[in-house]
Amino acid sequence: MPMSNLKLGVDVESAHDLMPKDGQGSSSAYVELSFDGQRYRTTTKEKDLSPVWNESFYFNISDPSILHHLTLDAYVYSTIRGTDTRSFLGKVSLSGTSFVPLSDAVVLHYPLEKRGLFSRVKGELGLKVYLTDDPSIKYSTPLPAAETGGYLSRAAAQALPSQVTHGKSEARHTFHHLPNQNHHLPSSGLEVSHHSTKYEVDEMKTEPPPPTIVRMYSVSSSQPVDYALKETSPYLGGGQVVGGRIFRADKTASTYDLVERMQFLFVRVVKAHDLPAMDVTGSVNPFVEVKIGNYKGVTKHMENKPNPEWNVVFAFSKDRMQASMLEVIVKNKDLVKDDFVGIVKIDIHEVPTRVPPDSPLAPEWYRLEDKKGEKITGELMLAVWIGTQADESFPDAWHSDAAIPIDNSAAASTQIRSKVYHSPRLWYVRVNVVEAQDLVPTEKNRFPAVYVKAQIGIQVMKTRTVQARTLNSLWNEDLLFVAAEPFEDHLVLTVEDCVAPGKDEILGRVIIPLSYVDRRADDRLIPSRWFNLEKPVAVDVDQLKKEKFSSRIHLRVCLDGGYHVLDESTHYSSDLRPTAKQLWKQPIGILELGILNAEGFQPMKTRDGRGTSDTYCVAKYGHKWVRTRTIVDSLCPKYNEQYTWEVFDPATVLTVGVFDNGQLTEKEQNGSKDLKIGKVRIRISTLETGRIYTHAYPLLVLHPTGVKKMGELHLAIRFTCTSFTNMLYKYSRPLLPKMHYVRPFSVMQQDVLRHRAVNIVAMRLGRSEPPLRKEVVEYMSDVNSHLWSMRRSRANFFRLMSVFSGLFAAGKWVGDICMWRNPVTTVLVHVLFLMLVCFPELILPTVFLYMFLIGVWNYRFRPRYPPHMNIKISQADAVHPDELDEEFDSFPTSRSPELVRMRYDRLRSVAGRIQTVVGDVATQGERFQALLSWRDPRATAIFVAFCLAAAVVLYVTPFQVVAALSGCYVMRHPRFRPRLPSLPINFFRRLPARTDSML
């Protein structure tokens, strides 16, 4: 077996606040590393409770395929010279699934763990663990014990590796997150794929039970019937839905079991040879025309190639076939008229059927015939078979149902294919501008008014202006940017002098590549650095000739990987993981989406004097965006495409949007946009695990004339839980990563950074082929959801009133009791009140038991479908035209003179904040309602179980004890309060609200 070049690198940085073990208030510590039968040791740091090593070790990984089963153990010991022994100070164990490539590795400070029940340990150990296949890095080799200056108790079995000193010391801060358990390495190399993949049925279960189909009924009387969800009974996976289960006519397993199985005739045109010459020069410009009935697909022509190669696949929908004979015609491209070269005819009834995972069908040589059916010179290699959308050739094939009748150019054909996109990994770039020294102003008779301008791409930020009376300036300001991998733009900082209003002069510039910037995953202090400023002597920035001078600037720059970069509305986030991959956890489940078909689309364009639409769907969840193929010239398209995502958090939202493709013709491509038809949001926590949800979603869009139904989109959704324990554990964790609570952003910063992140994602996805256009990304990300709207403000107000309606009803009921409106009820309430006064220990058990009974009772009426946009809740059914005009008005407004425009924009900005606050208050109240409403079945089950347990415990515990403990806990000292939110708060923030029903 050849030896693998993959190595595990471990940088032992430092330790902090170790336990003294030598009897003199100190310790002489060293670290012993153990991995896959290999042991190495650092040097010993004498009399130091916070030692710094900065030593690197490299372990051999003999078999990368078993890496996720291996464990790296780091033991911290203290050498006791007098007794020639060692004392245990703590250990850190890291699973092989948490190892990441060197580019993603950061220094993490792990709390030291106990070895046994009676071990006394404290402190942290800073390690940087990574994988590398760099052949220039050699494995660590043993050194003699005398060279280390340390003590070896097992010199024969424990080797000391060579050390690599980096000459820097990291600041020590506690980091309590353990490494990620989500990285699985292939056995062939270092690349780790974190993309969502489609799972075969056999990979998930050996014999999966038939899925349950959930019928969708609208139970809300306030929602008009035409705008409500409707029950559907599609044929899924080739079987009929009967009695809530799928009964297949055939027993063939299908990967695409959430879509209707569609059959296609696939024709792969590979190549040709020995084609006859078509002119006196002996040249031929061949192309192939694949024809069946009225449908025709054409390859590109090859200039003067008698042996051309195309390797193009055509897919003809079997439902639309109007002939029983397939004709493959080879023609010669000519300026006047295309010449006939030869033809191959194939009877469709003789075409074989291929079902994956069968291997691809081998192509065959077919002899060309002339128009009379006689054999001629030349052969054409073809592969013809009947398959489904599960075929691997389906995404890249030319489709007859997506054929472009107007423009069949190659540029237009790329706009109709289904594609999967992955948005770039986003980082927050934190630039702390400390100070500048030895500035050289252009005018010697004045003190410069200096500020620093930082720029990454189109993002520009400035510090405050400081008067440099000593030619030194002090700012100590943080500037925040958003950057995407791979880093294409550099960080450019210029120190500028405000010479006069509107006139600034550059005193110096420094350019820092982001790929060289330190990365961090916690709030540890990044070492600051001095950068020499370069003074430009030319006007052209791209062709600067620079000269060195003595000015320099003091900076602290880092890539903050402990945050989740918000690039979508916070109410509809599809991903809550931090940027640093080391902090990612294992997925808790799989989300499968089947985009079936649509009905009743409104015409979006006019073609040949009639209204039509060329529609496609876009689904977004996490970093993965998917785009279906464009169905051309159809108001009732059938997509039947299935996609899969890994789910890391149930409190996330899947968004599916429908758009009209405006890039199919040259006329449309000149500045036209893809028009929005509508979208659907589905919160994962509202789905029951293992169920298949099949229903038709109405696509509701707000127009300047009012709300309008654009059609219905039929979807099939299934959420499968792979780790039920991890999923329940998620309800106790903070919603956002730790850094959002340790070093939170202001509301203004969040809005600015989110806007930048959306622009970066839109720019990157717009460079794909076919591009995912900016208007699509902005619509899917709700980029304008923060702007003022009288309709949204009114809707949030009524949501708030609905939340407190129960409290108002209880107050009215108490008033009725006091007024003796019902004497019998009043007497019973008096008796109950006297009982509770006499036995106060029954109050809390009765309340929890009452809520438990309410939750059990409401289980019968739990929602059986995911929430959808509700025009009643959104106040879209009776909105005033003037309010719609205000909502669709440009920002800034164009309806009034300058003074009124300024006041109007200011009012809209302030009112937008007010509506956000009102909405947040309403959200908190609605989460209280969600505790017992079974909107999130797992959360309600957890709370109902807690109520029952609390009722039992409180029945047997004296009330005075409970009250005393509760009071002491609430009034506990700040030292005993964690920096992160408590478990009840984390659970509460994960509960769904009616934001999912907002339009």
Coordinates of N, CA and C in Angstrom, one line a residue, residues 804-817:
F804 N -51.8 40.2 22.2 CA -52.3 40.6 23.5 C -53.8 40.4 23.7
S805 N -54.4 39.8 22.7 CA -55.9 39.6 22.7 C -56.3 38.7 23.9
G806 N -55.4 37.7 24.1 CA -55.7 36.7 25.2 C -55.6 37.4 26.5
L807 N -54.6 38.3 26.7 CA -54.5 39.1 27.9 C -55.7 40.0 28.1
F808 N -56.1 40.6 27.1 CA -57.3 41.5 27.2 C -58.6 40.7 27.5
A809 N -58.7 39.5 26.9 CA -59.8 38.6 27.2 C -59.8 38.2 28.7
A810 N -58.6 37.9 29.2 CA -58.5 37.5 30.6 C -58.8 38.6 31.5
G811 N -58.4 39.8 31.2 CA -58.8 41.0 32.0 C -60.3 41.2 32.0
K812 N -60.9 41.0 30.8 CA -62.4 41.2 30.7 C -63.1 40.1 31.6
W813 N -62.5 38.9 31.5 CA -63.1 37.8 32.3 C -63.0 38.1 33.8
V814 N -61.8 38.6 34.2 CA -61.7 39.0 35.7 C -62.7 40.1 36.0
G815 N -62.8 41.1 35.1 CA -63.8 42.1 35.3 C -65.2 41.6 35.5
D816 N -65.5 40.6 34.6 CA -66.9 40.0 34.7 C -67.0 39.2 36.1
I817 N -66.0 38.6 36.5 CA -66.0 37.9 37.8 C -66.3 38.9 38.9

